[in-house]
Every structure is written in structure tokens, then in C-alpha cells.
mmCIF file of N, CA, C and O in Angstrom:
data_model
loop_
_atom_site.group_PDB
_atom_site.id
_atom_site.type_symbol
_atom_site.label_atom_id
_atom_site.label_comp_id
_atom_site.label_asym_id
_atom_site.label_seq_id
_atom_site.Cartn_x
_atom_site.Cartn_y
_atom_site.Cartn_z
ATOM 1 N N ALA A 1 -1.979 28.543 19.439
ATOM 2 C CA ALA A 1 -2.903 28.003 18.444
ATOM 3 C C ALA A 1 -4.334 28.240 18.898
ATOM 4 O O ALA A 1 -4.635 28.258 20.090
ATOM 5 N N ASP A 2 -5.203 28.407 17.952
ATOM 6 C CA ASP A 2 -6.592 28.635 18.309
ATOM 7 C C ASP A 2 -7.289 27.324 18.647
ATOM 8 O O ASP A 2 -6.763 26.231 18.439
ATOM 9 N N THR A 3 -8.496 27.435 19.176
ATOM 10 C CA THR A 3 -9.240 26.258 19.620
ATOM 11 C C THR A 3 -9.507 25.287 18.475
ATOM 12 O O THR A 3 -9.375 24.067 18.640
ATOM 13 N N LYS A 4 -9.859 25.802 17.294
ATOM 14 C CA LYS A 4 -10.142 24.935 16.143
ATOM 15 C C LYS A 4 -8.910 24.100 15.772
ATOM 16 O O LYS A 4 -9.013 22.899 15.533
ATOM 17 N N SER A 5 -7.733 24.737 15.744
ATOM 18 C CA SER A 5 -6.497 24.022 15.430
ATOM 19 C C SER A 5 -6.188 22.969 16.493
ATOM 20 O O SER A 5 -5.805 21.839 16.169
ATOM 21 N N PHE A 6 -6.339 23.360 17.754
ATOM 22 C CA PHE A 6 -6.067 22.432 18.845
ATOM 23 C C PHE A 6 -6.956 21.196 18.754
ATOM 24 O O PHE A 6 -6.479 20.065 18.867
ATOM 25 N N LEU A 7 -8.248 21.405 18.546
ATOM 26 C CA LEU A 7 -9.174 20.278 18.448
ATOM 27 C C LEU A 7 -8.859 19.395 17.248
ATOM 28 O O LEU A 7 -8.885 18.168 17.357
ATOM 29 N N ARG A 8 -8.543 20.007 16.112
ATOM 30 C CA ARG A 8 -8.204 19.227 14.921
ATOM 31 C C ARG A 8 -6.953 18.382 15.195
ATOM 32 O O ARG A 8 -6.909 17.197 14.877
ATOM 33 N N GLN A 9 -5.943 18.973 15.826
ATOM 34 C CA GLN A 9 -4.715 18.242 16.135
ATOM 35 C C GLN A 9 -4.997 17.086 17.092
ATOM 36 O O GLN A 9 -4.450 15.987 16.937
ATOM 37 N N TRP A 10 -5.853 17.315 18.072
ATOM 38 C CA TRP A 10 -6.190 16.250 19.017
ATOM 39 C C TRP A 10 -6.903 15.105 18.304
ATOM 40 O O TRP A 10 -6.588 13.930 18.515
ATOM 41 N N PHE A 11 -7.861 15.435 17.434
ATOM 42 C CA PHE A 11 -8.561 14.392 16.687
ATOM 43 C C PHE A 11 -7.617 13.651 15.743
ATOM 44 O O PHE A 11 -7.706 12.430 15.597
ATOM 45 N N ILE A 12 -6.713 14.361 15.106
ATOM 46 C CA ILE A 12 -5.729 13.727 14.223
ATOM 47 C C ILE A 12 -4.873 12.748 15.025
ATOM 48 O O ILE A 12 -4.647 11.612 14.609
ATOM 49 N N LEU A 13 -4.423 13.170 16.176
ATOM 50 C CA LEU A 13 -3.601 12.309 17.015
ATOM 51 C C LEU A 13 -4.365 11.052 17.417
ATOM 52 O O LEU A 13 -3.840 9.936 17.344
ATOM 53 N N ARG A 14 -5.615 11.196 17.805
ATOM 54 C CA ARG A 14 -6.434 10.042 18.179
ATOM 55 C C ARG A 14 -6.657 9.106 16.993
ATOM 56 O O ARG A 14 -6.617 7.892 17.141
ATOM 57 N N GLU A 15 -6.899 9.690 15.809
ATOM 58 C CA GLU A 15 -7.116 8.871 14.610
ATOM 59 C C GLU A 15 -5.853 8.094 14.241
ATOM 60 O O GLU A 15 -5.915 6.914 13.898
ATOM 61 N N LEU A 16 -4.707 8.751 14.328
ATOM 62 C CA LEU A 16 -3.443 8.075 14.025
ATOM 63 C C LEU A 16 -3.162 6.970 15.032
ATOM 64 O O LEU A 16 -2.699 5.892 14.668
ATOM 65 N N ALA A 17 -3.451 7.232 16.309
ATOM 66 C CA ALA A 17 -3.204 6.238 17.352
ATOM 67 C C ALA A 17 -4.106 5.014 17.191
ATOM 68 O O ALA A 17 -3.705 3.898 17.508
ATOM 69 N N ALA A 18 -5.299 5.209 16.671
ATOM 70 C CA ALA A 18 -6.258 4.114 16.530
ATOM 71 C C ALA A 18 -6.040 3.291 15.260
ATOM 72 O O ALA A 18 -6.604 2.212 15.116
ATOM 73 N N SER A 19 -5.220 3.780 14.342
ATOM 74 C CA SER A 19 -5.042 3.128 13.054
ATOM 75 C C SER A 19 -3.728 2.362 12.987
ATOM 76 O O SER A 19 -2.673 2.912 13.269
ATOM 77 N N LYS A 20 -3.804 1.105 12.590
ATOM 78 C CA LYS A 20 -2.588 0.315 12.406
ATOM 79 C C LYS A 20 -1.913 0.629 11.077
ATOM 80 O O LYS A 20 -0.712 0.460 10.944
ATOM 81 N N SER A 21 -2.690 1.064 10.105
ATOM 82 C CA SER A 21 -2.126 1.318 8.777
ATOM 83 C C SER A 21 -1.868 2.795 8.513
ATOM 84 O O SER A 21 -1.408 3.163 7.441
ATOM 85 N N GLY A 22 -2.140 3.649 9.492
ATOM 86 C CA GLY A 22 -1.899 5.081 9.319
ATOM 87 C C GLY A 22 -2.949 5.742 8.444
ATOM 88 O O GLY A 22 -3.903 5.109 8.001
ATOM 89 N N TRP A 23 -2.778 7.017 8.233
ATOM 90 C CA TRP A 23 -3.658 7.814 7.380
ATOM 91 C C TRP A 23 -2.783 8.565 6.394
ATOM 92 O O TRP A 23 -1.693 8.998 6.740
ATOM 93 N N THR A 24 -3.266 8.763 5.195
ATOM 94 C CA THR A 24 -2.527 9.595 4.252
ATOM 95 C C THR A 24 -2.861 11.055 4.517
ATOM 96 O O THR A 24 -3.882 11.378 5.143
ATOM 97 N N LEU A 25 -1.993 11.938 4.048
ATOM 98 C CA LEU A 25 -2.272 13.368 4.152
ATOM 99 C C LEU A 25 -3.609 13.689 3.503
ATOM 100 O O LEU A 25 -4.396 14.472 4.040
ATOM 101 N N GLN A 26 -3.869 13.082 2.355
ATOM 102 C CA GLN A 26 -5.108 13.336 1.628
ATOM 103 C C GLN A 26 -6.322 12.908 2.448
ATOM 104 O O GLN A 26 -7.335 13.621 2.490
ATOM 105 N N GLU A 27 -6.237 11.748 3.087
ATOM 106 C CA GLU A 27 -7.359 11.260 3.895
ATOM 107 C C GLU A 27 -7.629 12.180 5.082
ATOM 108 O O GLU A 27 -8.787 12.506 5.369
ATOM 109 N N LEU A 28 -6.569 12.583 5.774
ATOM 110 C CA LEU A 28 -6.757 13.471 6.925
ATOM 111 C C LEU A 28 -7.292 14.834 6.492
ATOM 112 O O LEU A 28 -8.150 15.407 7.162
ATOM 113 N N ALA A 29 -6.800 15.340 5.380
ATOM 114 C CA ALA A 29 -7.282 16.631 4.880
ATOM 115 C C ALA A 29 -8.769 16.549 4.557
ATOM 116 O O ALA A 29 -9.547 17.442 4.924
ATOM 117 N N ALA A 30 -9.183 15.483 3.897
ATOM 118 C CA ALA A 30 -10.596 15.318 3.556
ATOM 119 C C ALA A 30 -11.449 15.137 4.817
ATOM 120 O O ALA A 30 -12.529 15.728 4.934
ATOM 121 N N GLU A 31 -10.961 14.350 5.752
ATOM 122 C CA GLU A 31 -11.690 14.085 6.996
ATOM 123 C C GLU A 31 -11.944 15.365 7.796
ATOM 124 O O GLU A 31 -12.976 15.521 8.434
ATOM 125 N N HIS A 32 -10.989 16.282 7.750
ATOM 126 C CA HIS A 32 -11.070 17.498 8.573
ATOM 127 C C HIS A 32 -11.363 18.750 7.762
ATOM 128 O O HIS A 32 -11.249 19.864 8.292
ATOM 129 N N SER A 33 -11.723 18.577 6.505
ATOM 130 C CA SER A 33 -12.024 19.720 5.626
ATOM 131 C C SER A 33 -10.920 20.768 5.703
ATOM 132 O O SER A 33 -11.172 21.957 5.907
ATOM 133 N N ALA A 34 -9.699 20.308 5.582
ATOM 134 C CA ALA A 34 -8.526 21.177 5.668
ATOM 135 C C ALA A 34 -7.611 20.879 4.482
ATOM 136 O O ALA A 34 -7.740 19.846 3.831
ATOM 137 N N SER A 35 -6.683 21.777 4.245
ATOM 138 C CA SER A 35 -5.713 21.545 3.172
ATOM 139 C C SER A 35 -4.627 20.578 3.655
ATOM 140 O O SER A 35 -4.443 20.385 4.866
ATOM 141 N N GLN A 36 -3.917 19.994 2.711
ATOM 142 C CA GLN A 36 -2.797 19.131 3.075
ATOM 143 C C GLN A 36 -1.715 19.931 3.784
ATOM 144 O O GLN A 36 -1.041 19.398 4.682
ATOM 145 N N LYS A 37 -1.544 21.202 3.429
ATOM 146 C CA LYS A 37 -0.559 22.050 4.119
ATOM 147 C C LYS A 37 -0.941 22.213 5.589
ATOM 148 O O LYS A 37 -0.072 22.190 6.462
ATOM 149 N N THR A 38 -2.233 22.377 5.863
ATOM 150 C CA THR A 38 -2.691 22.524 7.249
ATOM 151 C C THR A 38 -2.422 21.242 8.032
ATOM 152 O O THR A 38 -1.926 21.296 9.166
ATOM 153 N N ILE A 39 -2.718 20.089 7.435
ATOM 154 C CA ILE A 39 -2.469 18.810 8.112
ATOM 155 C C ILE A 39 -0.974 18.631 8.342
ATOM 156 O O ILE A 39 -0.548 18.165 9.400
ATOM 157 N N ARG A 40 -0.158 19.009 7.392
ATOM 158 C CA ARG A 40 1.308 18.938 7.535
ATOM 159 C C ARG A 40 1.760 19.803 8.717
ATOM 160 O O ARG A 40 2.566 19.378 9.543
ATOM 161 N N ARG A 41 1.231 21.020 8.820
ATOM 162 C CA ARG A 41 1.578 21.900 9.953
ATOM 163 C C ARG A 41 1.137 21.276 11.275
ATOM 164 O O ARG A 41 1.860 21.329 12.278
ATOM 165 N N ASP A 42 -0.067 20.687 11.280
ATOM 166 C CA ASP A 42 -0.550 20.022 12.499
ATOM 167 C C ASP A 42 0.364 18.860 12.884
ATOM 168 O O ASP A 42 0.720 18.697 14.059
ATOM 169 N N PHE A 43 0.749 18.060 11.905
ATOM 170 C CA PHE A 43 1.633 16.921 12.136
ATOM 171 C C PHE A 43 2.964 17.397 12.705
ATOM 172 O O PHE A 43 3.482 16.843 13.684
ATOM 173 N N ASP A 44 3.511 18.461 12.133
ATOM 174 C CA ASP A 44 4.775 19.020 12.617
ATOM 175 C C ASP A 44 4.627 19.562 14.035
ATOM 176 O O ASP A 44 5.503 19.367 14.885
ATOM 177 N N ALA A 45 3.505 20.241 14.319
ATOM 178 C CA ALA A 45 3.271 20.800 15.654
ATOM 179 C C ALA A 45 3.155 19.688 16.695
ATOM 180 O O ALA A 45 3.693 19.810 17.804
ATOM 181 N N LEU A 46 2.480 18.607 16.357
ATOM 182 C CA LEU A 46 2.361 17.480 17.286
ATOM 183 C C LEU A 46 3.726 16.849 17.561
ATOM 184 O O LEU A 46 4.033 16.488 18.696
ATOM 185 N N GLY A 47 4.545 16.736 16.528
ATOM 186 C CA GLY A 47 5.894 16.207 16.703
ATOM 187 C C GLY A 47 6.737 17.105 17.591
ATOM 188 O O GLY A 47 7.459 16.627 18.473
ATOM 189 N N GLN A 48 6.625 18.418 17.398
ATOM 190 C CA GLN A 48 7.381 19.364 18.221
ATOM 191 C C GLN A 48 6.893 19.352 19.665
ATOM 192 O O GLN A 48 7.655 19.652 20.583
ATOM 193 N N ALA A 49 5.631 18.971 19.859
ATOM 194 C CA ALA A 49 5.082 18.888 21.215
ATOM 195 C C ALA A 49 5.514 17.608 21.922
ATOM 196 O O ALA A 49 5.192 17.401 23.087
ATOM 197 N N GLY A 50 6.241 16.734 21.219
ATOM 198 C CA GLY A 50 6.791 15.548 21.855
ATOM 199 C C GLY A 50 6.103 14.239 21.515
ATOM 200 O O GLY A 50 6.488 13.186 22.032
ATOM 201 N N PHE A 51 5.084 14.265 20.665
ATOM 202 C CA PHE A 51 4.430 13.024 20.281
ATOM 203 C C PHE A 51 5.299 12.293 19.270
ATOM 204 O O PHE A 51 5.865 12.900 18.372
ATOM 205 N N GLN A 52 5.401 10.992 19.430
ATOM 206 C CA GLN A 52 6.238 10.176 18.551
ATOM 207 C C GLN A 52 5.467 9.863 17.275
ATOM 208 O O GLN A 52 4.641 8.963 17.237
ATOM 209 N N LEU A 53 5.752 10.620 16.239
ATOM 210 C CA LEU A 53 5.069 10.467 14.969
ATOM 211 C C LEU A 53 6.048 9.998 13.914
ATOM 212 O O LEU A 53 7.246 10.245 14.007
ATOM 213 N N GLN A 54 5.538 9.317 12.922
ATOM 214 C CA GLN A 54 6.374 8.797 11.848
ATOM 215 C C GLN A 54 5.670 9.039 10.529
ATOM 216 O O GLN A 54 4.455 8.919 10.436
ATOM 217 N N GLU A 55 6.451 9.347 9.520
ATOM 218 C CA GLU A 55 5.922 9.519 8.181
ATOM 219 C C GLU A 55 6.625 8.546 7.254
ATOM 220 O O GLU A 55 7.828 8.373 7.329
ATOM 221 N N SER A 56 5.861 7.869 6.426
ATOM 222 C CA SER A 56 6.423 6.920 5.475
ATOM 223 C C SER A 56 5.828 7.173 4.102
ATOM 224 O O SER A 56 4.687 7.580 3.983
ATOM 225 N N THR A 57 6.621 6.902 3.083
ATOM 226 C CA THR A 57 6.107 6.904 1.722
ATOM 227 C C THR A 57 5.925 5.446 1.335
ATOM 228 O O THR A 57 6.879 4.681 1.336
ATOM 229 N N ILE A 58 4.687 5.078 1.069
ATOM 230 C CA ILE A 58 4.393 3.690 0.754
ATOM 231 C C ILE A 58 3.670 3.592 -0.585
ATOM 232 O O ILE A 58 3.014 4.526 -1.018
ATOM 233 N N PHE A 59 3.813 2.450 -1.194
ATOM 234 C CA PHE A 59 3.081 2.149 -2.417
ATOM 235 C C PHE A 59 1.832 1.407 -1.993
ATOM 236 O O PHE A 59 1.908 0.397 -1.301
ATOM 237 N N THR A 60 0.681 1.916 -2.372
ATOM 238 C CA THR A 60 -0.553 1.302 -1.926
ATOM 239 C C THR A 60 -1.547 1.141 -3.068
ATOM 240 O O THR A 60 -1.786 2.066 -3.815
ATOM 241 N N ALA A 61 -2.096 -0.035 -3.173
ATOM 242 C CA ALA A 61 -3.085 -0.302 -4.221
ATOM 243 C C ALA A 61 -4.370 0.469 -3.970
ATOM 244 O O ALA A 61 -5.058 0.843 -4.897
ATOM 245 N N ARG A 62 -4.689 0.740 -2.699
ATOM 246 C CA ARG A 62 -5.926 1.458 -2.425
ATOM 247 C C ARG A 62 -5.862 2.897 -2.912
ATOM 248 O O ARG A 62 -6.862 3.564 -2.989
ATOM 249 N N LYS A 63 -4.685 3.360 -3.194
ATOM 250 C CA LYS A 63 -4.521 4.707 -3.751
ATOM 251 C C LYS A 63 -4.265 4.612 -5.250
ATOM 252 O O LYS A 63 -3.528 5.387 -5.822
ATOM 253 N N PHE A 64 -4.871 3.606 -5.877
ATOM 254 C CA PHE A 64 -4.789 3.426 -7.324
ATOM 255 C C PHE A 64 -3.354 3.253 -7.795
ATOM 256 O O PHE A 64 -2.954 3.755 -8.828
ATOM 257 N N GLY A 65 -2.580 2.513 -7.019
ATOM 258 C CA GLY A 65 -1.218 2.197 -7.417
ATOM 259 C C GLY A 65 -0.270 3.368 -7.355
ATOM 260 O O GLY A 65 0.720 3.401 -8.062
ATOM 261 N N LYS A 66 -0.534 4.325 -6.489
ATOM 262 C CA LYS A 66 0.340 5.491 -6.370
ATOM 263 C C LYS A 66 1.050 5.467 -5.024
ATOM 264 O O LYS A 66 0.609 4.827 -4.077
ATOM 265 N N PHE A 67 2.128 6.197 -4.975
ATOM 266 C CA PHE A 67 2.814 6.370 -3.701
ATOM 267 C C PHE A 67 2.059 7.405 -2.882
ATOM 268 O O PHE A 67 1.579 8.397 -3.408
ATOM 269 N N ALA A 68 1.951 7.176 -1.598
ATOM 270 C CA ALA A 68 1.229 8.096 -0.723
ATOM 271 C C ALA A 68 2.052 8.345 0.534
ATOM 272 O O ALA A 68 2.683 7.430 1.056
ATOM 273 N N GLN A 69 2.040 9.581 0.988
ATOM 274 C CA GLN A 69 2.662 9.915 2.260
ATOM 275 C C GLN A 69 1.698 9.459 3.351
ATOM 276 O O GLN A 69 0.581 9.937 3.418
ATOM 277 N N THR A 70 2.128 8.520 4.160
ATOM 278 C CA THR A 70 1.271 7.981 5.210
ATOM 279 C C THR A 70 1.841 8.369 6.568
ATOM 280 O O THR A 70 3.039 8.273 6.795
ATOM 281 N N LEU A 71 0.962 8.813 7.445
ATOM 282 C CA LEU A 71 1.355 9.289 8.764
ATOM 283 C C LEU A 71 0.977 8.249 9.814
ATOM 284 O O LEU A 71 -0.088 7.652 9.756
ATOM 285 N N PHE A 72 1.865 8.043 10.784
ATOM 286 C CA PHE A 72 1.658 7.074 11.846
ATOM 287 C C PHE A 72 1.978 7.714 13.188
ATOM 288 O O PHE A 72 2.816 8.597 13.291
ATOM 289 N N PHE A 73 1.340 7.212 14.233
ATOM 290 C CA PHE A 73 1.640 7.587 15.612
ATOM 291 C C PHE A 73 2.306 6.390 16.251
ATOM 292 O O PHE A 73 1.755 5.291 16.227
ATOM 293 N N LYS A 74 3.488 6.580 16.825
ATOM 294 C CA LYS A 74 4.251 5.472 17.407
ATOM 295 C C LYS A 74 4.402 5.641 18.910
ATOM 296 O O LYS A 74 5.481 5.598 19.452
ATOM 297 N N GLY A 75 3.317 5.887 19.590
ATOM 298 C CA GLY A 75 3.399 6.059 21.030
ATOM 299 C C GLY A 75 2.126 5.563 21.679
ATOM 300 O O GLY A 75 1.395 4.760 21.122
ATOM 301 N N SER A 76 1.861 6.060 22.848
ATOM 302 C CA SER A 76 0.605 5.741 23.518
ATOM 303 C C SER A 76 0.016 7.033 24.060
ATOM 304 O O SER A 76 0.730 7.943 24.440
ATOM 305 N N LEU A 77 -1.292 7.090 24.050
ATOM 306 C CA LEU A 77 -1.976 8.276 24.540
ATOM 307 C C LEU A 77 -2.339 8.081 26.007
ATOM 308 O O LEU A 77 -2.708 6.988 26.427
ATOM 309 N N LEU A 78 -2.250 9.134 26.757
ATOM 310 C CA LEU A 78 -2.698 9.133 28.139
ATOM 311 C C LEU A 78 -4.218 9.176 28.127
ATOM 312 O O LEU A 78 -4.813 9.988 27.438
ATOM 313 N N THR A 79 -4.832 8.276 28.836
ATOM 314 C CA THR A 79 -6.288 8.294 28.928
ATOM 315 C C THR A 79 -6.677 8.589 30.365
ATOM 316 O O THR A 79 -6.049 8.111 31.307
ATOM 317 N N LEU A 80 -7.679 9.379 30.516
ATOM 318 C CA LEU A 80 -8.145 9.744 31.837
ATOM 319 C C LEU A 80 -9.359 8.892 32.194
ATOM 320 O O LEU A 80 -10.249 8.699 31.388
ATOM 321 N N THR A 81 -9.382 8.389 33.394
ATOM 322 C CA THR A 81 -10.523 7.608 33.856
ATOM 323 C C THR A 81 -11.133 8.308 35.053
ATOM 324 O O THR A 81 -10.512 9.164 35.683
ATOM 325 N N LYS A 82 -12.337 7.892 35.387
ATOM 326 C CA LYS A 82 -13.039 8.497 36.538
ATOM 327 C C LYS A 82 -12.366 8.152 37.829
ATOM 328 O O LYS A 82 -11.790 7.163 38.046
#
């Protein structure tokens, strides 16, 4: 993967880890100026790399009463300290 993809995947992973309610594909695509297909590929690549990810279809009022594919991270990130 190229550097741009790697960085986007890392930021997506951090955003998912920091969120209790997850992010929708649409939200992540807008946040990263990418297509939903690109975010889906990133999500799949992170899962194949061993990160514990979960996808749910939820009904949410914030999405104007529509069902949304919401992505979650169900693990912990390694943090480096000095």
C-alpha cells in the first residue's frame, strides 16, 4: 500500500478506537475525502492485518431515520511512550 493509504488507514483506526458510537462509512468517507469503496477496502485491510473490527447496521435518528453501516474497533491500540 502507498503512504497515503497507510496514513488514512492509521487515522481511521485511531478514530474508530476513540469513538464509543463508531463511525458510518459515509462519515469516514467525508472525513478523509475518499469514496465509501475506499473506506470499505481500508476497513477490510485493517481486519486482515489482525485488528479487531466490527460492522453493524443500526437505525439512527441522526441519519434522518435511516439505517447506516457503522464501523467499530473492538480492541486496544499500542501506544508508544518516551
